[in-house]
CSV table of C-alpha atoms in Angstrom, one decimal:
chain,number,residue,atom,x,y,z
A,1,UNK,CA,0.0,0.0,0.0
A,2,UNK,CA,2.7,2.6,1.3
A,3,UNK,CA,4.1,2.0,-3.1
A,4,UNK,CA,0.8,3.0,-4.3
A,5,UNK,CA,0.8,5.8,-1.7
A,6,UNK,CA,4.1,6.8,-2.8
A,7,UNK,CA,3.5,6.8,-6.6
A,8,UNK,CA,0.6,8.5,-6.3
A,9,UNK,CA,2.6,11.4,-4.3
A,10,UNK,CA,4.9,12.0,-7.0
A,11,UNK,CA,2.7,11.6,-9.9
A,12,UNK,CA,0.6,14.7,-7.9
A,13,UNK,CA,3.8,16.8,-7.7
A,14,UNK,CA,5.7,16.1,-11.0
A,15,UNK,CA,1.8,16.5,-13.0
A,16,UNK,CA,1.6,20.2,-10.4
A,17,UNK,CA,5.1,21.3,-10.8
A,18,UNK,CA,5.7,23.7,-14.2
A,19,UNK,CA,7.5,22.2,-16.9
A,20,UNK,CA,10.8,23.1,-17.9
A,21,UNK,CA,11.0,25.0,-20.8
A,22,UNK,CA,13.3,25.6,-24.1
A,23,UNK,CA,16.3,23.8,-24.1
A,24,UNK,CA,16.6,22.2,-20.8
A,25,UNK,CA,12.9,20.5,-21.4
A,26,UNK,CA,14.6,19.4,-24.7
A,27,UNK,CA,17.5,18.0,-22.2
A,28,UNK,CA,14.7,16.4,-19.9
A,29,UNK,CA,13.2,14.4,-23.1
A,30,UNK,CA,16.5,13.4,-24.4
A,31,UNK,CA,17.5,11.7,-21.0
A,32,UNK,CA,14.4,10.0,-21.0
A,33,UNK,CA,14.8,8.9,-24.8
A,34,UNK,CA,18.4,7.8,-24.2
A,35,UNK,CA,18.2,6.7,-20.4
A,36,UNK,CA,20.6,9.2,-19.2
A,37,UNK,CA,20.9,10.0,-15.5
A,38,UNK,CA,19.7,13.4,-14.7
A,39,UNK,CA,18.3,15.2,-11.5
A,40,UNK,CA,14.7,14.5,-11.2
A,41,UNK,CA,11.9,16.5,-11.7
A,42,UNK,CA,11.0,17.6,-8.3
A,43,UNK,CA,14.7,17.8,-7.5
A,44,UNK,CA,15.4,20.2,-10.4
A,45,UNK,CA,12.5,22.4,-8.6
A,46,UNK,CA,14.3,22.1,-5.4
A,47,UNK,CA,17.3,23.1,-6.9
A,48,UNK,CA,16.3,26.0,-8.2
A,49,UNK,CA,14.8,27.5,-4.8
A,50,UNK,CA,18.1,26.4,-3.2
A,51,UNK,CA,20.0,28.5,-6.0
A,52,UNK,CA,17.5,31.4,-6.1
A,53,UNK,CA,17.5,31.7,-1.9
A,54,UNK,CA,21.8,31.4,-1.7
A,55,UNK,CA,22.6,32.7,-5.2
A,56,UNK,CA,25.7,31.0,-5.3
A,57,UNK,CA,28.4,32.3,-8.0
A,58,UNK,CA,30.6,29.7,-7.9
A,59,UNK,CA,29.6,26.0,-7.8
A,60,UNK,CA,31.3,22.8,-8.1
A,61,UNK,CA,29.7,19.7,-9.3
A,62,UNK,CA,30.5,16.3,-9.6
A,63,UNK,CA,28.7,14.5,-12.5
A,64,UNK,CA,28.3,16.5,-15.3
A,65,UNK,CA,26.5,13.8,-17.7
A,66,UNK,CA,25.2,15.8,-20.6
A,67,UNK,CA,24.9,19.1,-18.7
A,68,UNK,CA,21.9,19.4,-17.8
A,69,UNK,CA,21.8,20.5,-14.2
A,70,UNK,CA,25.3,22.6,-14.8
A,71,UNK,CA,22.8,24.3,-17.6
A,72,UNK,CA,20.6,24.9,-14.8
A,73,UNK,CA,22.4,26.3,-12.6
A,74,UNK,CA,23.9,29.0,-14.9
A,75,UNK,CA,20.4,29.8,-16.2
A,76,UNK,CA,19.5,30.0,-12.6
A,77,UNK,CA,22.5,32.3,-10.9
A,78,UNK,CA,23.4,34.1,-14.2
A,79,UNK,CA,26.1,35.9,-16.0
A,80,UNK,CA,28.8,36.0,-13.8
A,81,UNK,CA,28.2,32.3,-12.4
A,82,UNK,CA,31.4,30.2,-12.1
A,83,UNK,CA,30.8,26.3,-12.4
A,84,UNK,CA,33.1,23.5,-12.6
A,85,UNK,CA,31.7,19.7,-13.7
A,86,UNK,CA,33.7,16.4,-13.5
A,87,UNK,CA,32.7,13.9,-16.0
A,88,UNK,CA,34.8,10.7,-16.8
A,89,UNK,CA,32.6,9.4,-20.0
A,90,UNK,CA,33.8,11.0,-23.4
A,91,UNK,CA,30.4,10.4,-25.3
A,92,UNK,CA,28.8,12.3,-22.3
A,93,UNK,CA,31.5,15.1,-22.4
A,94,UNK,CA,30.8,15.8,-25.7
A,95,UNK,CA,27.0,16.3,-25.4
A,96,UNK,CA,27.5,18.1,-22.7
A,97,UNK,CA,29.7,20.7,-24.6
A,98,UNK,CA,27.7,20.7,-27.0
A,99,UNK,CA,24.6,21.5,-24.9
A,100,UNK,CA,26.5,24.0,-23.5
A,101,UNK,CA,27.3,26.3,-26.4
A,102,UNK,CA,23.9,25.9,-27.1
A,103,UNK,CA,23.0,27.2,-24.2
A,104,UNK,CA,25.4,30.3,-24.2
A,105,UNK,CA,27.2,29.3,-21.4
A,106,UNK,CA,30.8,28.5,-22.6
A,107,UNK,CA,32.4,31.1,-20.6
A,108,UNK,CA,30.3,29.9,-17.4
A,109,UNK,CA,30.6,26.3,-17.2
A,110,UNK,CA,33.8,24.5,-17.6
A,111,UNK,CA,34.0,20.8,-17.9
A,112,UNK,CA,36.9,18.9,-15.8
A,113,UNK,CA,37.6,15.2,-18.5
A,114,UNK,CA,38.6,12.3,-16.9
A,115,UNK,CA,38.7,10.5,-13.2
A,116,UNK,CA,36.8,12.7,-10.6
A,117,UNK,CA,39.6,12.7,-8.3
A,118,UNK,CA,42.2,13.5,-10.2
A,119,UNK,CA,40.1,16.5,-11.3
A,120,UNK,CA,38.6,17.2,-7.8
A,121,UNK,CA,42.5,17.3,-6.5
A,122,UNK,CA,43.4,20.2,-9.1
A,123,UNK,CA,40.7,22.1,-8.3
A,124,UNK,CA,41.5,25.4,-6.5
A,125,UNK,CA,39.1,28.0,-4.5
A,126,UNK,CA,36.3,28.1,-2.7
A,127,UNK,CA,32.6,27.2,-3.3
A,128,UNK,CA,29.5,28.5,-2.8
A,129,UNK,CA,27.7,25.2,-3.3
A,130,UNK,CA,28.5,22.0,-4.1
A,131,UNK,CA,26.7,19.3,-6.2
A,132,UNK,CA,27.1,15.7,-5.7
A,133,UNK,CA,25.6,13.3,-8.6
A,134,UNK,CA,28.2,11.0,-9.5
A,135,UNK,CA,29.0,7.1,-8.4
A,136,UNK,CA,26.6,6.4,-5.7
A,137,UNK,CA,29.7,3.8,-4.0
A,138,UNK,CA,32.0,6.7,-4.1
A,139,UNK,CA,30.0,9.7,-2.3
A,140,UNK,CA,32.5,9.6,1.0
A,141,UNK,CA,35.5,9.5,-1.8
A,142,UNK,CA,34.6,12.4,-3.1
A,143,UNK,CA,33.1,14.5,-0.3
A,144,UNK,CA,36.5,14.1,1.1
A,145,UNK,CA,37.9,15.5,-2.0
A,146,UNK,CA,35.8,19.0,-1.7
A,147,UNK,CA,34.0,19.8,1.4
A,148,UNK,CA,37.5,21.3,2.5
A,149,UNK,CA,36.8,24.0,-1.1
A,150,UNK,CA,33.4,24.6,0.4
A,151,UNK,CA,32.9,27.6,1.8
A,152,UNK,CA,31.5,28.0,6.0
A,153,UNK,CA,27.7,29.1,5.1
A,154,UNK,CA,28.1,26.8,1.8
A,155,UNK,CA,25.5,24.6,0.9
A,156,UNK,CA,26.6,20.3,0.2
A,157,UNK,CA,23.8,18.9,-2.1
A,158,UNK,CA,24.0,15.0,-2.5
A,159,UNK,CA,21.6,13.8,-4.9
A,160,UNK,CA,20.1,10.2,-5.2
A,161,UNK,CA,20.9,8.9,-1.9
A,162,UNK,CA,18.3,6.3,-1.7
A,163,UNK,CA,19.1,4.6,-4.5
A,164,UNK,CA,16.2,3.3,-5.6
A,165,UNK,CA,15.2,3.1,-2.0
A,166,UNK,CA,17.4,0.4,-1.5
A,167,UNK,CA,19.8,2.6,1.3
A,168,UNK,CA,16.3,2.5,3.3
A,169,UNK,CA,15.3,-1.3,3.1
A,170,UNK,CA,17.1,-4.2,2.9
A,171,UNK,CA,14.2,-6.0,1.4
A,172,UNK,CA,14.8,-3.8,-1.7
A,173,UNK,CA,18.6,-4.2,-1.8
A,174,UNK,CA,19.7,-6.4,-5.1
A,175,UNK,CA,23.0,-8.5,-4.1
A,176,UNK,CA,25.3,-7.0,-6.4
A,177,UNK,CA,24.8,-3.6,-5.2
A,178,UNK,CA,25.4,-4.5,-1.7
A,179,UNK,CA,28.5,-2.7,-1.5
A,180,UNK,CA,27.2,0.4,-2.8
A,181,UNK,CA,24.5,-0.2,-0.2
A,182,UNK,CA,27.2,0.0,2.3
A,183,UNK,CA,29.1,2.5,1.5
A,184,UNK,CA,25.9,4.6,1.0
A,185,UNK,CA,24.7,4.2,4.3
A,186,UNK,CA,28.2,4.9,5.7
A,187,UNK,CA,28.1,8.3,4.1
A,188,UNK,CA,24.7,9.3,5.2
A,189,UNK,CA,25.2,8.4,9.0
A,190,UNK,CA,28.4,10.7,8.4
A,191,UNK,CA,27.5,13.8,7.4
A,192,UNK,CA,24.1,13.3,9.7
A,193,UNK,CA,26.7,12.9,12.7
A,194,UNK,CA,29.3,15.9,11.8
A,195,UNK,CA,29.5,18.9,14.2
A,196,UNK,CA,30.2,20.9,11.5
A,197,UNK,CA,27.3,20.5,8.9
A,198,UNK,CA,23.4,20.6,9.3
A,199,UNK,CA,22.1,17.9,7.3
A,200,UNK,CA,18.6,17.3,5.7
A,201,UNK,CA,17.5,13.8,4.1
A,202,UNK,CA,14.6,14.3,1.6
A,203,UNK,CA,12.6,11.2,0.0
A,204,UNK,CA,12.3,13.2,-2.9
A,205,UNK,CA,13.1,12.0,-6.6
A,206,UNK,CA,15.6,9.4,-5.7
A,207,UNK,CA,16.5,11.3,-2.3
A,208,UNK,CA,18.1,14.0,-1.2
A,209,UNK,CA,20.9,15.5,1.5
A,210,UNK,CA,21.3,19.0,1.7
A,211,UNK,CA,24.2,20.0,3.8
A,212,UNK,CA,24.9,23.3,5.5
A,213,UNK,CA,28.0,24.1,6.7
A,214,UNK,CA,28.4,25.5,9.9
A,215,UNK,CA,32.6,25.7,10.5
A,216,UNK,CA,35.5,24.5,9.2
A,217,UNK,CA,36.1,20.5,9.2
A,218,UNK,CA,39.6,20.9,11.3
A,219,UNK,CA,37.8,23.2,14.3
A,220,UNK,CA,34.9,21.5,15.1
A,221,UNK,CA,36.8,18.1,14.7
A,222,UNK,CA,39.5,19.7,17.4
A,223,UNK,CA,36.4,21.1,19.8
């Protein structure tokens, strides 16, 4: 019963949310076609109150895909937006530049090729906001890689951390993905316990953490 409920919630809110329009409606259709990860519906509405409440400038993302939510975000904070994507897949890469010029956002968005943390580890700066959307199993990985470029009063967003809704119940958890499971869970419990963030867990789309931080990881680990 609690599926039916469940299905029925999110066919109310993706059927009441507005549509995306122009190209990044084009973007959502293409995933779809092609079976292409992107953020989900209600998530990409979440997003963009998130964006439109902190207006970030400078973002960091991990998981570019073919651009859609780095498109997004630029649409979303502007001109002078600064945003830096990681992607690993060259077939993806290339659709993601090329959904980029479209989009007019060349000089906005720039696209790190190859292993994420080789990429994340020549990264310099600081963040405003940080997107995670990348290998589910590597989460910790890779939050260890950036929440020392996020800024204190930055926002950590990681995105599908239900997976399927198999983090929440082991009756839904397939063998082969039991590491990823794991690992998932390991992550959540983390940034839930950390004295220096402020951590939300949404069941929305395919879940969501958003992540304040409150201080620096070094001080409130030596308090």
């Amino acid at each position: 019963m609690s599926n039916i409920v469940n299905d029925v919630v999110e066919d109310y809110i993706r059927h009441t949310l507005k549509d995306a329009e122009g190209l990044l409606k084009e973007l959502e259709i293409y995933a779809e076609e092609n079976s292409v990860p992107i953020v989900h519906k209600e998530v990409s509405d979440l997003l963009k109150v998130l964006l439109k409440i902190q207006k970030p400038k400078r973002i960091l993302e991990v998981g570019c895909a073919i651009g859609y939510s780095s498109i997004l975000f630029a649409t979303i904070c502007g001109e002078d937006s600064d945003i830096i994507t990681c992607e690993r897949n060259p077939v993806m890469i290339e659709k993601a530049k090329e959904n980029i010029k479209r989009a007019g956002f060349e000089k906005n968005i720039k696209i790190l090729e190859g292993d994420a943390v080789e990429s994340l580890n020549s990264v310099e700066g600081e963040f405003d906001m940080i997107f995670l959307d990348a290998a589910k199993g590597q989460y910790k990985l890779f939050y260890d890689l950036v929440i020392d470029k996020l800024k204190v009063g930055g926002v950590l967003i990681s995105d599908n951390i239900l997976y399927k809704g198999m983090i929440a119940d082991n009756n839904l958890v397939v063998r082969r993905k039991k590491t990823i499971v794991k690992r998932m869970r390991n992550y959540l419990d983390y940034i839930c316990s950390c004295d220096y963030l402020t951590t939300s867990l949404l069941p929305m789309g395919d879940g969501v953490a958003i992540s304040y931080k409150e201080g620096e990881r070094g001080e409130a680990e030596d308090a």
